[in-house]
């Protein structure tokens, strides 16, 4: 597949080398990015968590420790530097990290320190926890979070408030999977009630204020949600506020690289978004720019 300038993912590129729940090596993931025809491929490996209580059940089962998470992330930072240079001319690789919001009282300093230490090209800010309880992990934990918040509506409000606080704290370049709460919610659950919409709108106002790009995250298809993150009402609301989107395949292995991108392209056009906002590298510097989407999903030049 030929490289097309709208083929940009700013969220994904996780690999089994550096992430327990991903597969293959970073090199294999980048080879898949070249094969897919990505113009720019942002690698945003998970920043390590700093406390044992945040280890995932699968990590615990394999004997992972906080020290190991740190060691692997440090190795990742070195590897992505080397590989970004090596893949030059084939695909533009951006070196990034996906930040966490735990621990609540310390994540800001931790995440900013990781970013600074390795001089990453960019940061994806994601909310995987509400009040330190996992949003997208095992369903039982999500349910416990909902119960603690006093129901789904207050939980969702709290989630979007956490997104707003994260954006204020980290000033990420990209905000990951804006409505991740859909993943573990019961199918058909009302996640767009007036109080939830107001909270989402407050978060979007902060996102707009700090000029962040929203992740059009195609993992939503993979998770059986029928659409990417975020849902159509959020896409339209963000677009009305003139907040830009960029694709994120949220790949956790070569097979997922580019997955859902054509569909996501169609989805944006169907929701009235005809231009994306990308990060890429030009003359050695990371730049932010607008890229027109093509009017037909085959990616052929627009017919006027
Ligand atoms: Zn992951
Ligand atoms: Zn994520």
CSV table of C-alpha atoms and ligand atoms in Angstrom, one decimal:
chain,number,residue,atom,x,y,z
A,1,UNK,CA,0.0,0.0,0.0
A,2,UNK,CA,1.3,3.4,-0.9
A,3,UNK,CA,1.9,6.0,1.7
A,4,UNK,CA,-0.8,8.6,1.9
A,5,UNK,CA,-0.5,11.8,4.0
A,6,UNK,CA,-3.7,11.2,6.0
A,7,UNK,CA,-2.4,7.8,7.2
A,8,UNK,CA,-1.1,9.0,10.5
A,9,UNK,CA,-1.6,7.2,13.9
A,10,UNK,CA,-0.5,9.0,17.0
A,11,UNK,CA,-1.6,6.3,19.5
A,12,UNK,CA,-0.3,2.8,19.4
A,13,UNK,CA,2.8,0.9,18.5
A,14,UNK,CA,2.9,-1.1,21.7
A,15,UNK,CA,5.0,-4.2,21.5
A,16,UNK,CA,5.5,-7.3,23.5
A,17,UNK,CA,9.1,-6.3,24.1
A,18,UNK,CA,8.0,-3.5,26.4
A,19,UNK,CA,4.4,-4.2,27.3
A,20,UNK,CA,3.0,-7.4,28.8
A,21,UNK,CA,-0.4,-7.2,27.0
A,22,UNK,CA,1.1,-6.6,23.5
A,23,UNK,CA,2.9,-9.0,21.1
A,24,UNK,CA,6.1,-9.1,18.9
A,25,UNK,CA,9.0,-6.7,18.8
A,26,UNK,CA,8.9,-2.9,18.1
A,27,UNK,CA,10.9,-3.6,14.9
A,28,UNK,CA,8.1,-5.9,13.6
A,29,UNK,CA,5.5,-3.3,14.6
A,30,UNK,CA,7.3,-0.7,12.6
A,31,UNK,CA,7.7,-3.0,9.6
A,32,UNK,CA,3.9,-3.4,9.7
A,33,UNK,CA,3.6,0.4,9.7
A,34,UNK,CA,5.7,0.6,6.6
A,35,UNK,CA,3.7,-2.2,4.9
A,36,UNK,CA,0.4,-0.4,5.8
A,37,UNK,CA,1.6,2.8,4.1
A,38,UNK,CA,1.6,5.0,7.2
A,39,UNK,CA,3.0,8.5,6.5
A,40,UNK,CA,3.7,9.0,10.2
A,41,UNK,CA,3.5,6.5,13.0
A,42,UNK,CA,3.6,7.6,16.6
A,43,UNK,CA,4.7,5.1,19.1
A,44,UNK,CA,3.2,5.7,22.5
A,45,UNK,CA,4.4,3.0,24.9
A,46,UNK,CA,2.7,2.9,28.3
A,47,UNK,CA,4.6,5.0,30.9
A,48,UNK,CA,5.4,2.6,33.8
A,49,UNK,CA,3.2,2.6,36.9
A,50,UNK,CA,5.1,3.3,40.1
A,51,UNK,CA,3.2,1.3,42.7
A,52,UNK,CA,2.6,-2.4,43.1
A,53,UNK,CA,-1.1,-2.0,43.6
A,54,UNK,CA,-1.5,-0.8,40.0
A,55,UNK,CA,0.0,-4.0,38.4
A,56,UNK,CA,-2.6,-5.7,36.2
A,57,UNK,CA,-3.7,-9.2,37.2
A,58,UNK,CA,-2.0,-10.7,34.1
A,59,UNK,CA,1.3,-8.9,35.1
A,60,UNK,CA,1.0,-10.2,38.7
A,61,UNK,CA,0.4,-13.8,37.4
A,62,UNK,CA,3.7,-13.5,35.4
A,63,UNK,CA,5.6,-12.1,38.3
A,64,UNK,CA,6.0,-8.6,37.0
A,65,UNK,CA,7.4,-6.0,39.3
A,66,UNK,CA,7.5,-2.2,39.3
A,67,UNK,CA,11.2,-2.5,38.8
A,68,UNK,CA,10.7,-4.5,35.6
A,69,UNK,CA,8.1,-2.0,34.2
A,70,UNK,CA,10.7,0.8,34.8
A,71,UNK,CA,13.5,-1.3,33.2
A,72,UNK,CA,11.5,-2.1,30.1
A,73,UNK,CA,10.3,1.5,29.7
A,74,UNK,CA,13.9,2.7,29.8
A,75,UNK,CA,14.9,0.0,27.2
A,76,UNK,CA,11.9,1.2,25.1
A,77,UNK,CA,13.1,4.8,25.1
A,78,UNK,CA,16.5,3.7,23.8
A,79,UNK,CA,15.0,1.3,21.2
A,80,UNK,CA,12.5,3.8,19.8
A,81,UNK,CA,15.3,6.3,19.3
A,82,UNK,CA,17.4,3.9,17.4
A,83,UNK,CA,14.6,2.5,15.3
A,84,UNK,CA,13.1,6.0,14.4
A,85,UNK,CA,16.5,6.8,12.8
A,86,UNK,CA,16.7,3.5,11.1
A,87,UNK,CA,13.2,3.7,9.6
A,88,UNK,CA,13.8,7.2,8.2
A,89,UNK,CA,12.8,7.4,4.6
A,90,UNK,CA,10.3,4.5,5.0
A,91,UNK,CA,8.0,6.0,7.6
A,92,UNK,CA,8.2,8.9,10.0
A,93,UNK,CA,8.4,7.5,13.5
A,94,UNK,CA,7.5,9.8,16.4
A,95,UNK,CA,8.8,8.8,19.8
A,96,UNK,CA,6.1,9.1,22.4
A,97,UNK,CA,4.6,7.8,25.6
A,98,UNK,CA,1.1,7.2,26.9
A,99,UNK,CA,0.7,8.8,30.3
A,100,UNK,CA,-1.3,7.5,33.3
A,101,UNK,CA,-3.3,9.3,36.0
A,102,UNK,CA,-2.1,7.2,38.9
A,103,UNK,CA,-1.2,7.7,41.6
A,104,UNK,CA,-3.7,10.6,41.8
A,105,UNK,CA,-1.5,12.7,43.9
A,106,UNK,CA,1.8,12.1,42.1
A,107,UNK,CA,1.2,11.2,38.5
A,108,UNK,CA,1.8,14.7,37.2
A,109,UNK,CA,5.4,14.9,38.4
A,110,UNK,CA,6.1,11.3,37.4
A,111,UNK,CA,4.8,11.6,33.9
A,112,UNK,CA,6.4,15.0,33.2
A,113,UNK,CA,9.7,13.6,34.5
A,114,UNK,CA,9.5,10.6,32.1
A,115,UNK,CA,8.8,12.9,29.2
A,116,UNK,CA,11.6,15.2,30.1
A,117,UNK,CA,14.2,12.5,30.8
A,118,UNK,CA,13.9,10.9,27.4
A,119,UNK,CA,12.9,14.0,25.5
A,120,UNK,CA,10.0,12.3,23.8
A,121,UNK,CA,8.6,13.9,20.7
A,122,UNK,CA,5.1,13.9,22.2
A,123,UNK,CA,2.8,12.6,24.9
A,124,UNK,CA,-0.6,10.9,24.8
A,125,UNK,CA,-2.7,11.7,27.9
A,126,UNK,CA,-5.0,8.9,28.8
A,127,UNK,CA,-7.4,8.3,31.7
A,128,UNK,CA,-7.3,4.6,32.5
A,129,UNK,CA,-8.4,5.1,36.1
A,130,UNK,CA,-11.1,7.0,38.0
A,131,UNK,CA,-10.0,7.6,41.6
A,132,UNK,CA,-7.3,5.0,41.1
A,133,UNK,CA,-9.8,2.3,40.0
A,134,UNK,CA,-9.3,0.8,36.5
A,135,UNK,CA,-11.7,2.0,33.7
A,136,UNK,CA,-10.8,-0.4,30.9
A,137,UNK,CA,-9.3,-3.5,32.8
A,138,UNK,CA,-11.4,-6.3,34.1
A,139,UNK,CA,-15.2,-5.5,34.1
A,140,UNK,CA,-15.5,-6.3,37.9
A,141,UNK,CA,-13.1,-3.5,38.6
A,142,UNK,CA,-15.0,-1.1,36.4
A,143,UNK,CA,-18.2,-2.1,38.2
A,144,UNK,CA,-16.6,-1.5,41.5
A,145,UNK,CA,-15.6,2.0,40.3
A,146,UNK,CA,-19.2,2.7,39.2
A,147,UNK,CA,-20.6,1.5,42.5
A,148,UNK,CA,-18.1,3.7,44.5
A,149,UNK,CA,-19.2,6.7,42.4
A,150,UNK,CA,-22.8,6.0,43.2
A,151,UNK,CA,-23.9,4.9,39.7
A,152,UNK,CA,-23.0,5.2,36.1
A,153,UNK,CA,-23.9,8.8,35.6
A,154,UNK,CA,-21.9,10.3,38.5
A,155,UNK,CA,-19.1,7.9,37.4
A,156,UNK,CA,-19.1,9.2,33.9
A,157,UNK,CA,-19.1,12.8,35.1
A,158,UNK,CA,-16.2,12.0,37.4
A,159,UNK,CA,-14.4,10.3,34.4
A,160,UNK,CA,-14.6,13.5,32.3
A,161,UNK,CA,-13.6,15.7,35.2
A,162,UNK,CA,-10.5,13.5,35.5
A,163,UNK,CA,-9.8,14.0,31.8
A,164,UNK,CA,-10.0,17.7,32.3
A,165,UNK,CA,-7.7,17.6,35.3
A,166,UNK,CA,-5.3,15.4,33.4
A,167,UNK,CA,-5.1,17.8,30.5
A,168,UNK,CA,-4.5,20.7,32.9
A,169,UNK,CA,-1.8,18.8,34.7
A,170,UNK,CA,0.1,17.2,31.8
A,171,UNK,CA,-0.7,19.4,28.7
A,172,UNK,CA,-0.5,16.3,26.5
A,173,UNK,CA,-0.2,16.7,22.7
A,174,UNK,CA,-2.9,14.1,22.2
A,175,UNK,CA,-5.9,13.0,24.4
A,176,UNK,CA,-6.4,9.3,24.2
A,177,UNK,CA,-9.7,7.5,23.6
A,178,UNK,CA,-11.9,10.2,25.0
A,179,UNK,CA,-14.9,8.0,25.9
A,180,UNK,CA,-13.1,4.9,27.1
A,181,UNK,CA,-15.9,4.3,29.6
A,182,UNK,CA,-17.9,2.8,26.8
A,183,UNK,CA,-15.6,-0.3,26.9
A,184,UNK,CA,-16.9,-1.8,30.1
A,185,UNK,CA,-20.3,-0.2,30.3
A,186,UNK,CA,-23.3,-2.4,29.5
A,187,UNK,CA,-24.4,-2.2,25.9
A,188,UNK,CA,-27.0,0.5,25.4
A,189,UNK,CA,-26.2,2.2,28.8
A,190,UNK,CA,-26.9,5.9,28.7
A,191,UNK,CA,-23.5,7.6,28.5
A,192,UNK,CA,-24.8,10.9,27.0
A,193,UNK,CA,-27.3,12.1,29.6
A,194,UNK,CA,-27.3,15.9,30.2
A,195,UNK,CA,-25.0,15.9,33.2
A,196,UNK,CA,-22.5,13.6,31.3
A,197,UNK,CA,-22.7,15.9,28.2
A,198,UNK,CA,-21.9,18.9,30.4
A,199,UNK,CA,-18.9,17.2,31.9
A,200,UNK,CA,-17.7,16.1,28.5
A,201,UNK,CA,-18.1,19.6,27.2
A,202,UNK,CA,-16.1,21.0,30.2
A,203,UNK,CA,-13.3,18.5,29.3
A,204,UNK,CA,-13.4,19.5,25.7
A,205,UNK,CA,-13.1,23.2,26.6
A,206,UNK,CA,-9.9,22.4,28.5
A,207,UNK,CA,-8.7,20.3,25.5
A,208,UNK,CA,-9.4,23.2,23.2
A,209,UNK,CA,-7.7,25.7,25.5
A,210,UNK,CA,-4.5,23.7,25.5
A,211,UNK,CA,-4.7,22.9,21.8
A,212,UNK,CA,-4.6,19.1,22.2
A,213,UNK,CA,-5.4,16.7,19.3
A,214,UNK,CA,-8.2,14.2,20.0
A,215,UNK,CA,-7.4,10.5,19.3
A,216,UNK,CA,-9.9,8.9,16.8
A,217,UNK,CA,-9.1,5.6,18.3
A,218,UNK,CA,-10.0,2.6,16.1
A,219,UNK,CA,-9.7,0.1,18.9
A,220,UNK,CA,-13.4,0.7,19.5
A,221,UNK,CA,-14.1,-1.5,16.5
A,222,UNK,CA,-11.9,-4.2,17.8
A,223,UNK,CA,-13.6,-4.1,21.2
A,224,UNK,CA,-17.0,-4.7,19.4
A,225,UNK,CA,-18.4,-1.2,20.2
A,226,UNK,CA,-19.4,-0.7,16.6
A,227,UNK,CA,-17.6,2.6,16.3
A,228,UNK,CA,-14.2,4.1,17.3
A,229,UNK,CA,-13.7,6.2,20.4
A,230,UNK,CA,-15.2,8.7,20.7
A,231,UNK,CA,-18.8,8.2,19.8
A,232,UNK,CA,-20.5,10.3,17.1
A,233,UNK,CA,-22.0,12.9,19.4
A,234,UNK,CA,-18.6,13.7,20.9
A,235,UNK,CA,-17.0,13.9,17.4
A,236,UNK,CA,-19.6,16.4,16.4
A,237,UNK,CA,-19.4,18.4,19.6
A,238,UNK,CA,-15.5,18.5,19.3
A,239,UNK,CA,-15.7,19.5,15.7
A,240,UNK,CA,-18.1,22.3,16.5
A,241,UNK,CA,-15.6,23.5,19.0
A,242,UNK,CA,-12.9,23.3,16.2
A,243,UNK,CA,-10.9,20.7,18.1
A,244,UNK,CA,-8.8,18.5,15.7
A,245,UNK,CA,-8.7,14.7,15.4
A,246,UNK,CA,-6.0,12.4,14.5
A,247,UNK,CA,-6.2,8.6,14.1
A,248,UNK,CA,-4.8,6.2,16.6
A,249,UNK,CA,-4.9,2.4,15.8
A,250,UNK,CA,-3.9,1.7,19.4
A,251,UNK,CA,-2.0,-1.3,18.0
A,252,UNK,CA,-0.6,-3.8,20.5
A,253,UNK,CA,1.2,-5.9,17.9
A,254,UNK,CA,1.8,-6.0,14.1
A,255,UNK,CA,-1.6,-7.5,13.2
A,256,UNK,CA,-3.3,-4.4,14.6
A,257,UNK,CA,-1.2,-1.9,12.9
A,258,UNK,CA,-3.5,0.2,10.6
A,259,UNK,CA,-6.5,-1.8,11.7
A,260,UNK,CA,-9.8,0.2,11.3
A,261,UNK,CA,-8.0,3.2,9.8
A,262,UNK,CA,-10.0,3.1,6.5
A,263,UNK,CA,-13.2,2.7,8.5
A,264,UNK,CA,-12.2,5.5,10.9
A,265,UNK,CA,-11.5,7.8,7.9
A,266,UNK,CA,-15.0,7.1,6.6
A,267,UNK,CA,-16.5,7.6,10.1
A,268,UNK,CA,-14.9,11.1,10.4
A,269,UNK,CA,-16.2,12.1,6.9
A,270,UNK,CA,-19.7,10.8,7.8
A,271,UNK,CA,-19.6,12.9,11.0
A,272,UNK,CA,-18.7,16.0,9.1
A,273,UNK,CA,-14.9,16.1,9.7
A,274,UNK,CA,-13.0,16.6,6.5
A,275,UNK,CA,-9.6,17.5,7.8
A,276,UNK,CA,-7.4,15.9,10.5
A,277,UNK,CA,-4.8,17.5,12.7
A,278,UNK,CA,-1.5,15.6,12.7
A,279,UNK,CA,1.9,15.7,14.3
A,280,UNK,CA,4.8,14.7,12.0
A,281,UNK,CA,8.4,15.5,11.6
A,282,UNK,CA,9.7,18.1,9.0
A,283,UNK,CA,13.3,19.1,8.7
A,284,UNK,CA,14.1,17.4,12.0
A,285,UNK,CA,11.4,19.2,14.0
A,286,UNK,CA,8.0,17.9,15.2
A,287,UNK,CA,5.3,20.0,13.6
A,288,UNK,CA,1.5,20.1,13.9
A,289,UNK,CA,-0.5,20.6,10.8
A,290,UNK,CA,-3.9,20.0,9.1
A,291,UNK,CA,-4.3,17.3,6.5
A,292,UNK,CA,-7.4,17.0,4.3
A,293,UNK,CA,-9.2,13.7,4.3
A,294,UNK,CA,-10.0,12.2,0.9
A,295,UNK,CA,-13.6,12.2,-0.2
A,296,UNK,CA,-13.5,8.6,-1.2
A,297,UNK,CA,-12.3,5.9,1.2
A,298,UNK,CA,-10.0,4.4,-1.4
A,299,UNK,CA,-7.9,7.4,-0.7
A,300,UNK,CA,-8.0,8.7,-4.3
A,301,UNK,CA,-7.5,12.4,-4.9
A,302,UNK,CA,-10.7,14.4,-4.3
A,303,UNK,CA,-12.7,14.9,-7.5
A,304,UNK,CA,-13.8,18.5,-7.8
B,1,LIG,ZN1,-2.0,-1.2,26.3
B,2,LIG,ZN1,-4.9,3.7,26.5
